Coordinates of C-alpha atoms in Angstrom, one line a residue:
X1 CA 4.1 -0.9 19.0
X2 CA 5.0 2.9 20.2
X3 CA 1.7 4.9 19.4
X4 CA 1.2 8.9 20.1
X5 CA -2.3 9.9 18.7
X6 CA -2.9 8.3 15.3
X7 CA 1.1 7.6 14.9
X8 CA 2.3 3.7 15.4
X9 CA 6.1 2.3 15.0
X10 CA 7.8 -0.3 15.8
X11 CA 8.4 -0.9 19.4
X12 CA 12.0 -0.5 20.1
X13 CA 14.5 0.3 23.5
X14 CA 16.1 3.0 21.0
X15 CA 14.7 5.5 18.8
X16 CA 13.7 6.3 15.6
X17 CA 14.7 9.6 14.0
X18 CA 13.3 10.7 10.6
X19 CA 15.1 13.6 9.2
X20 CA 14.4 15.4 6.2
X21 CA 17.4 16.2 4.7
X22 CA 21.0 16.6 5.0
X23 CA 21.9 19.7 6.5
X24 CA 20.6 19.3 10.1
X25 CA 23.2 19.8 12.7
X26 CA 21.3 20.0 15.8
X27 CA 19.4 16.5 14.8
X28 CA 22.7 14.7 14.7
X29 CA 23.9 16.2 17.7
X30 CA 20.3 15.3 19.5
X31 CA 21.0 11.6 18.3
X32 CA 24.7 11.9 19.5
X33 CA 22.8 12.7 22.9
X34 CA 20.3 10.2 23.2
X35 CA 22.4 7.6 22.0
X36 CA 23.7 4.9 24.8
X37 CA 27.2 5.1 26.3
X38 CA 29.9 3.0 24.6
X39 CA 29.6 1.2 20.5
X40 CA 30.1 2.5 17.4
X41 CA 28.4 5.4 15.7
X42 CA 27.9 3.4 11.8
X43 CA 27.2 5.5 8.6
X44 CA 25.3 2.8 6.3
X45 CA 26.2 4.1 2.6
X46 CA 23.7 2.1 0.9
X47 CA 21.4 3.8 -0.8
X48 CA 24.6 5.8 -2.4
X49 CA 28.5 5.3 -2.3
X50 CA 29.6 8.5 -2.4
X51 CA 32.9 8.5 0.0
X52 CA 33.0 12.3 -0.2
X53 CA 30.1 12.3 2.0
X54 CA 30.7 9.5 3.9
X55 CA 33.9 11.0 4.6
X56 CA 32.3 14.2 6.1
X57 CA 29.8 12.6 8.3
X58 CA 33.3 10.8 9.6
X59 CA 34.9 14.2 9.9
X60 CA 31.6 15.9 11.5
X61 CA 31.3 13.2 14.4
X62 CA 34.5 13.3 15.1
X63 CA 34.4 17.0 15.6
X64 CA 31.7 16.5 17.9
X65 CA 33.3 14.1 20.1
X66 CA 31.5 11.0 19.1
X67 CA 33.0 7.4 20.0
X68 CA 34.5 5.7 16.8
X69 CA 33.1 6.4 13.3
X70 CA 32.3 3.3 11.2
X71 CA 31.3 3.3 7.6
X72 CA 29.4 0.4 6.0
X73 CA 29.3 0.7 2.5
X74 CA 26.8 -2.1 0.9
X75 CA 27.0 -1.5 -3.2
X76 CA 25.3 -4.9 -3.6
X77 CA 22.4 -6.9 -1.9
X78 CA 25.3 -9.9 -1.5
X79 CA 27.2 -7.5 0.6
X80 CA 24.1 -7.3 3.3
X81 CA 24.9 -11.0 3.8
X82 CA 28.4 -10.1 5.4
X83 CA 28.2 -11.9 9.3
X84 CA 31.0 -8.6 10.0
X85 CA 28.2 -6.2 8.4
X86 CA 25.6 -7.6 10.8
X87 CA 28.1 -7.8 13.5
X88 CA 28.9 -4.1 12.9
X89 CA 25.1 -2.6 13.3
X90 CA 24.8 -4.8 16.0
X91 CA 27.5 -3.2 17.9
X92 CA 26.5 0.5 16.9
X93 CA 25.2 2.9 19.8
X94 CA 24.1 5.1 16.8
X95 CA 23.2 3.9 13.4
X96 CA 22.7 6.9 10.5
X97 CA 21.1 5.4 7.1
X98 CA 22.4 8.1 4.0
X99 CA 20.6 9.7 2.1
X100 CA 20.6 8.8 -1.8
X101 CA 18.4 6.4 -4.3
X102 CA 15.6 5.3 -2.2
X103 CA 15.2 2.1 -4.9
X104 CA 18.8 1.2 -4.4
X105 CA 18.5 1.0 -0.4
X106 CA 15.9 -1.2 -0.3
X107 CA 16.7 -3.4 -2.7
X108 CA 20.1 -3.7 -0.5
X109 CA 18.4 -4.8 2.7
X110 CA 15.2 -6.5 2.1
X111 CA 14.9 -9.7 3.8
X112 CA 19.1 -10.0 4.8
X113 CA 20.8 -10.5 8.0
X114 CA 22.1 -6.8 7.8
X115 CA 18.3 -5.4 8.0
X116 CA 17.6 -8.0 10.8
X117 CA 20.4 -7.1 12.8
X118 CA 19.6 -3.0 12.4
X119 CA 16.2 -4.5 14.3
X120 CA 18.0 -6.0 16.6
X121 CA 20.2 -2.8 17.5
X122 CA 16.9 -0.7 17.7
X123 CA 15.3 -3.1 20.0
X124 CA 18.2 -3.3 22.3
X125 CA 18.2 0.7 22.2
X126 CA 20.5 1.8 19.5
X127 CA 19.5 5.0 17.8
X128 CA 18.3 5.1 14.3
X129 CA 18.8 7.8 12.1
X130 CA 17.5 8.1 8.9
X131 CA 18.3 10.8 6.6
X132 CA 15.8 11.4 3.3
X133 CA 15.9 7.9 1.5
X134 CA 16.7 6.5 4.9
X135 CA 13.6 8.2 6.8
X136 CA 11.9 6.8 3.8
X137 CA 12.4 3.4 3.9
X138 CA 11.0 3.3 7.4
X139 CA 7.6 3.8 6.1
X140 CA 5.2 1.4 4.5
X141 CA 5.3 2.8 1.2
X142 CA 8.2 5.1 -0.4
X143 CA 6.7 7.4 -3.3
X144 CA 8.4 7.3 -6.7
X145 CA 8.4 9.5 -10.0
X146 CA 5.5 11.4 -8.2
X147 CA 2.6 9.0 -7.4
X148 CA 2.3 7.1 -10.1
X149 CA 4.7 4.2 -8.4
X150 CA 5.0 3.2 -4.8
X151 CA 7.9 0.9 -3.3
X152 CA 7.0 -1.1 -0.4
X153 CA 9.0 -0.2 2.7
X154 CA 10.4 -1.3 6.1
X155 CA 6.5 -0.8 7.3
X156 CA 8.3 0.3 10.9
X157 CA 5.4 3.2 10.5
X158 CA 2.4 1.2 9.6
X159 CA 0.4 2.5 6.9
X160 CA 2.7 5.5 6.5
X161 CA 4.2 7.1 3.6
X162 CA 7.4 9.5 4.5
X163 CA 8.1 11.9 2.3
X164 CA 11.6 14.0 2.6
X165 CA 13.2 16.8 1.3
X166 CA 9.4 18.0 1.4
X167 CA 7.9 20.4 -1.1
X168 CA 4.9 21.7 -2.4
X169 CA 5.3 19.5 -5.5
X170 CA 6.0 16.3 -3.3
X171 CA 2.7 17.7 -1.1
X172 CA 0.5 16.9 -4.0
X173 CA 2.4 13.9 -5.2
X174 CA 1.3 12.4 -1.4
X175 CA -2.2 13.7 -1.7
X176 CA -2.6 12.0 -5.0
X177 CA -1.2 8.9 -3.7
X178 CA -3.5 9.0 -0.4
X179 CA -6.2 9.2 -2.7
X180 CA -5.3 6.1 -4.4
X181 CA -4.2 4.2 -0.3
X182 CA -6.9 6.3 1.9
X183 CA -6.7 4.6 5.0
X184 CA -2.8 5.6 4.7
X185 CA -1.0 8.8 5.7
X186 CA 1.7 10.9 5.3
X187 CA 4.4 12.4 7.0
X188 CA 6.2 15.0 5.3
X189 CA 9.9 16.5 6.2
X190 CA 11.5 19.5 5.2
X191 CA 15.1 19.9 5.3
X192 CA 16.5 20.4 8.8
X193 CA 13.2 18.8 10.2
X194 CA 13.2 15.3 11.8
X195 CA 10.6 13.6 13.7
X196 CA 11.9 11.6 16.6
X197 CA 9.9 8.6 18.1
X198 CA 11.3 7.2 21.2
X199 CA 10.4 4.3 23.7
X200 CA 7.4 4.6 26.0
X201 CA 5.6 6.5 23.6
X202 CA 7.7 9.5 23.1
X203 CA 7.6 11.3 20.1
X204 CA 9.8 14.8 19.6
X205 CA 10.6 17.1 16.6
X206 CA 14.1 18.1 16.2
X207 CA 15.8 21.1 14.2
X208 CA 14.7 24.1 12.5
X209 CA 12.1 22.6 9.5
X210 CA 8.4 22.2 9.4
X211 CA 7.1 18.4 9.4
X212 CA 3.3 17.9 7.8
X213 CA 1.1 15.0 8.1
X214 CA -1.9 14.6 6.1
X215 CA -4.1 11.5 6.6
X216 CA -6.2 10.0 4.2
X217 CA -10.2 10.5 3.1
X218 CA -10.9 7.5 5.3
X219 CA -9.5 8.6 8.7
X220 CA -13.0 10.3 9.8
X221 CA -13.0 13.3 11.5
X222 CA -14.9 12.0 14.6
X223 CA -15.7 15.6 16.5
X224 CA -17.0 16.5 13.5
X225 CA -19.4 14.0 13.1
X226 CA -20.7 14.0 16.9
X227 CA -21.2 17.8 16.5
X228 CA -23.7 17.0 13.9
X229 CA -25.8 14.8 15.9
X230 CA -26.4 12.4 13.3
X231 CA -29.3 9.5 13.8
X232 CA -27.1 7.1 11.8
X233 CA -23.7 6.7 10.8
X234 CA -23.0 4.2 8.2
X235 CA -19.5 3.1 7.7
X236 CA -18.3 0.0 5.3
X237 CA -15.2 -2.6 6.3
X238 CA -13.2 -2.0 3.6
X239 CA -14.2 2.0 3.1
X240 CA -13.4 3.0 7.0
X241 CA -11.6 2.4 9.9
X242 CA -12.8 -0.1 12.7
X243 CA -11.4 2.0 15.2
X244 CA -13.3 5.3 14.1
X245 CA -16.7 2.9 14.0
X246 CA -16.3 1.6 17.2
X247 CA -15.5 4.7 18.6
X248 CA -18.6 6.5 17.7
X249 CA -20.7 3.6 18.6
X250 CA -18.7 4.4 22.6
X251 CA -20.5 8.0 21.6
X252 CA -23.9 6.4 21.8
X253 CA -24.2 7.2 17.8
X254 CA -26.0 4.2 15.8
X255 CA -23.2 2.8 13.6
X256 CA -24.9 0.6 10.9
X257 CA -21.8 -1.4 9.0
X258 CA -22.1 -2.7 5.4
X259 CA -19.6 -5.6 3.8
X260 CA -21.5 -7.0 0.9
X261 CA -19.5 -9.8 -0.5
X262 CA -21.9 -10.7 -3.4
X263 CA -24.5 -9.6 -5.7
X264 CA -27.2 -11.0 -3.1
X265 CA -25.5 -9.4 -0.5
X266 CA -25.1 -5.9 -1.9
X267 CA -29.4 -5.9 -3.1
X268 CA -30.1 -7.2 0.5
X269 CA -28.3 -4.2 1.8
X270 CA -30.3 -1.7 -0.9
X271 CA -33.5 -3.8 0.4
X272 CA -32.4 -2.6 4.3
X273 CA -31.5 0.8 3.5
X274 CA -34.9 1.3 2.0
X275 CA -37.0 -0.6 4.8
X276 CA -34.8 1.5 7.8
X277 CA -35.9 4.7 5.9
X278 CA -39.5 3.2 5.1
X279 CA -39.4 4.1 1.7
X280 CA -41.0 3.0 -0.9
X281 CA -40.0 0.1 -2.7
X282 CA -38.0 2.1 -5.4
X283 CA -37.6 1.2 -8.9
X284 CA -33.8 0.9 -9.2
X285 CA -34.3 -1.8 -6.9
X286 CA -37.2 -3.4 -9.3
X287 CA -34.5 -2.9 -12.2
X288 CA -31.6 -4.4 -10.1
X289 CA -33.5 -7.3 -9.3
X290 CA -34.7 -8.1 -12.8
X291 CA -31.4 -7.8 -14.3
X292 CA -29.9 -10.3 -11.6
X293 CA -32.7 -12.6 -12.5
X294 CA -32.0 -12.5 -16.2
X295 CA -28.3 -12.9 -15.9
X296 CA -28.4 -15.7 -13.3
X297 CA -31.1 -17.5 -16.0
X298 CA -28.7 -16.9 -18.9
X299 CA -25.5 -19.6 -19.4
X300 CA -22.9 -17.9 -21.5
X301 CA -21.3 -20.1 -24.6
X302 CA -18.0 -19.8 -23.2
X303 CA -16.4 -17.9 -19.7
X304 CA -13.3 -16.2 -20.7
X305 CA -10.7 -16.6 -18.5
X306 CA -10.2 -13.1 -16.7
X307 CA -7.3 -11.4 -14.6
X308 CA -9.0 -8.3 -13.4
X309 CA -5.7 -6.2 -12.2
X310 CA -6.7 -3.6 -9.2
X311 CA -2.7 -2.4 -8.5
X312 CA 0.5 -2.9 -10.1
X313 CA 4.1 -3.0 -9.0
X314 CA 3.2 -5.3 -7.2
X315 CA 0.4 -7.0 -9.3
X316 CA -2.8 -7.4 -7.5
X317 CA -6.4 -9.1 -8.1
X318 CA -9.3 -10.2 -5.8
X319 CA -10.2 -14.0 -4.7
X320 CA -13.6 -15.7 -4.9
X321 CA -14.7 -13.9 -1.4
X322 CA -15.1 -10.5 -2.5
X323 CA -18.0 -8.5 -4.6
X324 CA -16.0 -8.0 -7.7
X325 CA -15.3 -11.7 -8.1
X326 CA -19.2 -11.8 -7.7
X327 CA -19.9 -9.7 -10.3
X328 CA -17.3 -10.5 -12.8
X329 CA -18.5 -14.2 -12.5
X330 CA -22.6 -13.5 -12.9
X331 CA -21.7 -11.7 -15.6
X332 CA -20.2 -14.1 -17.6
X333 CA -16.2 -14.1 -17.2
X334 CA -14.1 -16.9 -14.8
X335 CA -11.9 -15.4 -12.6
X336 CA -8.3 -17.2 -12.4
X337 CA -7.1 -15.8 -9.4
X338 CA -10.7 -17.0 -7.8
X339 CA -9.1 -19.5 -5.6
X340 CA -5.6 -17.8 -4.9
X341 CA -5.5 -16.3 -1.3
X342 CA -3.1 -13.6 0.0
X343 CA 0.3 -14.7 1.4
X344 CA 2.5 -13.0 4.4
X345 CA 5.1 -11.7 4.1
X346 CA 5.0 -10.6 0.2
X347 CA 8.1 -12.2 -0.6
X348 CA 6.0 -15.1 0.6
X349 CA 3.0 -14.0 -1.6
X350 CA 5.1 -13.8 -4.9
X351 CA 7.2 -16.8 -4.4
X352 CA 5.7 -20.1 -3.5
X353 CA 8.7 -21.4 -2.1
X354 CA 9.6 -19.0 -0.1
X355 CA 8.0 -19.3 3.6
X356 CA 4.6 -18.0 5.1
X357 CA 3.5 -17.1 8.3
X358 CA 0.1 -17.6 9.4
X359 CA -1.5 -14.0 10.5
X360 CA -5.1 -12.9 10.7
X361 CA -5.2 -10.6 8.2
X362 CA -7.5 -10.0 5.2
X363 CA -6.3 -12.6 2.2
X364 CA -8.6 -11.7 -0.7
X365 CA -6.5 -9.7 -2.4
X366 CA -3.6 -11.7 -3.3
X367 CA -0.2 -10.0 -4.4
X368 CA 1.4 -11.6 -7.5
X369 CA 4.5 -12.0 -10.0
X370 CA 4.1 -11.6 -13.7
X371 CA 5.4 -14.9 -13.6
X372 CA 2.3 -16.6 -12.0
X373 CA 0.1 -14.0 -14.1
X374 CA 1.8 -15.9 -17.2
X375 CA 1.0 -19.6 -16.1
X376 CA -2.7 -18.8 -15.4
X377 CA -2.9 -18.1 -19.3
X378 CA -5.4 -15.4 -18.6
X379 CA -8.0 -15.0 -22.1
X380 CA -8.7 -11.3 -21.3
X381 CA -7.0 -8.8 -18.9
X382 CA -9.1 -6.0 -17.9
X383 CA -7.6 -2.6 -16.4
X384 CA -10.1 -1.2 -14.2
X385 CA -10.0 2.8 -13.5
X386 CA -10.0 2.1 -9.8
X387 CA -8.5 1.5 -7.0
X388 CA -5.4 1.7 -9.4
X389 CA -6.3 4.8 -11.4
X390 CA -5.0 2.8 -15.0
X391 CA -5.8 4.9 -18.1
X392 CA -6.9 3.8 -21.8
X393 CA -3.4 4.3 -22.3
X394 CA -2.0 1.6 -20.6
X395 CA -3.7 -1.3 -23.3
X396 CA -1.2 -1.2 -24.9
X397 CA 1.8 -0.9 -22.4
X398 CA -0.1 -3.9 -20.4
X399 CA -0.8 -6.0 -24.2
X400 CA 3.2 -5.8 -24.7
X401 CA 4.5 -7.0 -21.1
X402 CA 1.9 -9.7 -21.2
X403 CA 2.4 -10.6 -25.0
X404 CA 3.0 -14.3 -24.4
X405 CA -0.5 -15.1 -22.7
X406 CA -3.4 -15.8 -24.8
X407 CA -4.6 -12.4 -24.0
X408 CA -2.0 -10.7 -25.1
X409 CA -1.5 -12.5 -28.3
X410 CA -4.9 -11.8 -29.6
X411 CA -5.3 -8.4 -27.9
X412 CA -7.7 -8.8 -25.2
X413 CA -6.9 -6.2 -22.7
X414 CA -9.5 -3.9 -21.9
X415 CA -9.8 -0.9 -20.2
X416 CA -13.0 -0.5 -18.1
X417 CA -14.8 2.3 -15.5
X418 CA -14.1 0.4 -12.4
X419 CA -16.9 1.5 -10.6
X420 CA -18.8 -1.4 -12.4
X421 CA -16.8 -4.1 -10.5
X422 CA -16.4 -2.4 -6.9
X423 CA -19.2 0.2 -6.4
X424 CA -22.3 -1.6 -4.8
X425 CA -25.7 -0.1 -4.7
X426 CA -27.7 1.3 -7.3
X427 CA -24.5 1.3 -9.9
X428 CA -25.0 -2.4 -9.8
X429 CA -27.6 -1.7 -12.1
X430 CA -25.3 -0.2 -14.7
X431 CA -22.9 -3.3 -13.9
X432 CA -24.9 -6.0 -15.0
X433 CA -26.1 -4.4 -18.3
X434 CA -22.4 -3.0 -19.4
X435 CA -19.9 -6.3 -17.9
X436 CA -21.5 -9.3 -20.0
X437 CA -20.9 -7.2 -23.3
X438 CA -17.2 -6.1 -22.0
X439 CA -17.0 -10.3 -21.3
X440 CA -18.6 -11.7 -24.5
X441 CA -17.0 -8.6 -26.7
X442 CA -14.0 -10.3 -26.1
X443 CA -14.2 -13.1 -28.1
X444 CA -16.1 -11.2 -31.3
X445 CA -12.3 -9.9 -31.9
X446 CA -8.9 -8.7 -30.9
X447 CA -8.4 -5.2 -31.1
X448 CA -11.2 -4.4 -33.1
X449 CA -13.9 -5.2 -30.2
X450 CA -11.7 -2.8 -28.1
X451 CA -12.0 0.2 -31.1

């Protein structure tokens, strides 16, 4: 993995060049150059068809003395499965991915023998030069209709999102979606700018535009917080960075790490925060405690059957090993997805059949397809506010596409403040008074216990 600073992509013998836009004459020509001797230079049309332009990038490198100009138009996933296709990229001393529907692009390539052998050509040191929808797909995620929807990517920049043809208006459509993906960040290209990352670690910016990269809330400013000669720094697994811990711990500064799991768990920790303080035994503890006592002494008539969605496009939910699933199940609801672990790769995770690789990775948030959703004939579907920010609004949008499971036919999808399922500490207090009327509410009636 190539890694300048906080930047990572994939390790290759050829570069990676992310350009912003179409007009950038000095970024082909810098490819042209760094580009090895002999091969094709291959225009992939795939995330448009236009032969007007693939018939000026043919006319431009031949202007500029370039070795034989290829086009590869794919209009069609099937066409990706072409051995020639593969054959072609594999041949190519210069590879240039069009600009043009993001959506379309990736849809042509994922998991073919034409995306393998582009690898393969990187790795054996062709050049790879994406322009807008191209740059794009190298990141993780590719932003869509601002960011309310996110595509997953390439992932050849992990945990990136690259944004081209860069504006104000696509600066806060990133910030919004780091908000939503804060361990993420973003690279952002104007037109003309491209950011070049090259083999032992080399990283360049070509042409004439301005490239931006903003990082999310949880990448922690670590001079900042050594200025400030703290006495304690507490960081959480799944809130910050492992690196940025263990890097401050280096400093000499007392890094205390939380990871409740359950409801225990998360009033130990308040127990520990008050005893490393030596406070006083505070009464939102007292009240924590005696509502855990009453709801773990009270056995509820019937557990609806819950799918508790935390992202969408892909579907996700939490397993039996995290807090949320805690809390959901003291008070009062079964989770279906409880025993359902996370699959690699994702085309893995939302077909069965297709193969998994073994990786150690975090698995508790499984990935799914409405499909499975269906078959686990959830009772009640609830739409928390975070980490997905979903909206009142999206009842009944969510009721509709899942009309054929018992929770959509009687109208049992719920909107809910999501801090009651994922914020531990003291708002576990408000959790377990609010969630068992949320979970029993739902059988009273349809939409009427929603009104």
């Amino acid at each position: 993995m190539g890694q300048k600073g906080p930047l990572r992509w994939r390790s290759g013998h050829g570069w990676l060049v992310l350009c912003g836009g179409e007009e950038a004459e000095e970024v082909h020509r810098m490819a042209l150059a760094r580009s090895a001797p002999g091969g094709y230079v291959v225009v992939v049309m795939a995330a448009t068809d236009d032969p007007e332009r693939a018939q000026r990038y043919e006319r431009q490198y031949r202007a500029w003395g370039s070795p034989p100009c290829r086009v590869l138009t794919l209009r069609a996933r099937e066409d990706a499965f072409q051995v020639a296709h593969a054959r072609l990229l594999l041949d190519a001393r210069l590879i240039l991915i069009a600009d043009g529907d993001v959506r379309r692009l990736l849809e042509a390539f994922f998991d073919t023998p034409a995306l393998q052998a582009l690898i393969t050509a990187y790795h054996s040191g062709a050049v790879v030069l994406g322009i807008g929808a191209g740059a794009e797909a190298m990141g993780t995620w590719v932003l869509r209709s601002g960011w309310e929807e996110t595509l997953g990517a390439w992932g050849w920049l992990p945990g990136a999102f690259v944004v081209s043809h860069y504006t104000p208006e696509a600066a806060r459509a990133l910030q919004a979606a780091l908000h939503q993906r804060p361990f993420a960040y973003g690279i952002g290209l104007a037109e003309g700018a491209a950011l070049a990352l090259g083999p032992g670690d080399q990283i360049e910016r070509w042409g004439e535009g301005e490239i931006t990269v903003i990082f999310g809330a949880r990448w922690l400013d670590r001079a900042r917080i050594l200025a400030l000669h703290p006495d304690v720094v507490f960081v959480n697994v799944e809130e910050n960075r492992e690196a940025d811990a263990r890097a401050l711990a280096a400093q000499g500064i007392p890094v205390a790490v939380s990871f409740p799991r359950s409801v225990a768990e998360a009033i130990a920790l308040i127990r520990h925060l008050t005893a490393l303080f030596s406070l006083s035994r505070p009464p939102v503890l007292e009240e924590i405690e005696e509502l855990e006592a009453a709801r773990r002494q009270t056995i509820p008539e019937r557990r609806p059957r819950v799918f508790c969605a935390i992202w969408k496009d892909p579907w996700i939910t939490f397993n039996a090993e995290t807090y949320a699933h805690d809390v959901l199940t003291l008070c009062g609801g079964e989770n279906v997805f409880a025993r359902r672990r996370r699959r690699y790769p994702l085309a893995a995770d939302l077909n069965p059949e297709a193969p998994a690789r073994p990786v150690a990775r975090d698995d508790r948030y499984p990935r799914l397809s409405e499909e499975e959703i269906r078959r686990a004939a959830p009772e009640l579907i609830l739409l928390p506010s975070e980490p997905y920010p979903f909206q009142p609004e999206d009842v009944a949008t969510i009721r509709a596409r899942f009309a054929d499971t018992p929770a959509g036919r009687a109208g049992r999808v719920r909107w809910i403040d999501g801090s009651l399922l994922f914020w531990h500490g003291t708002r576990l207090r408000h959790a377990l008074r609010i969630l068992p009327e949320v979970l029993h509410g739902a059988f009273v009636s349809g939409d009427e216990a929603q009104d």
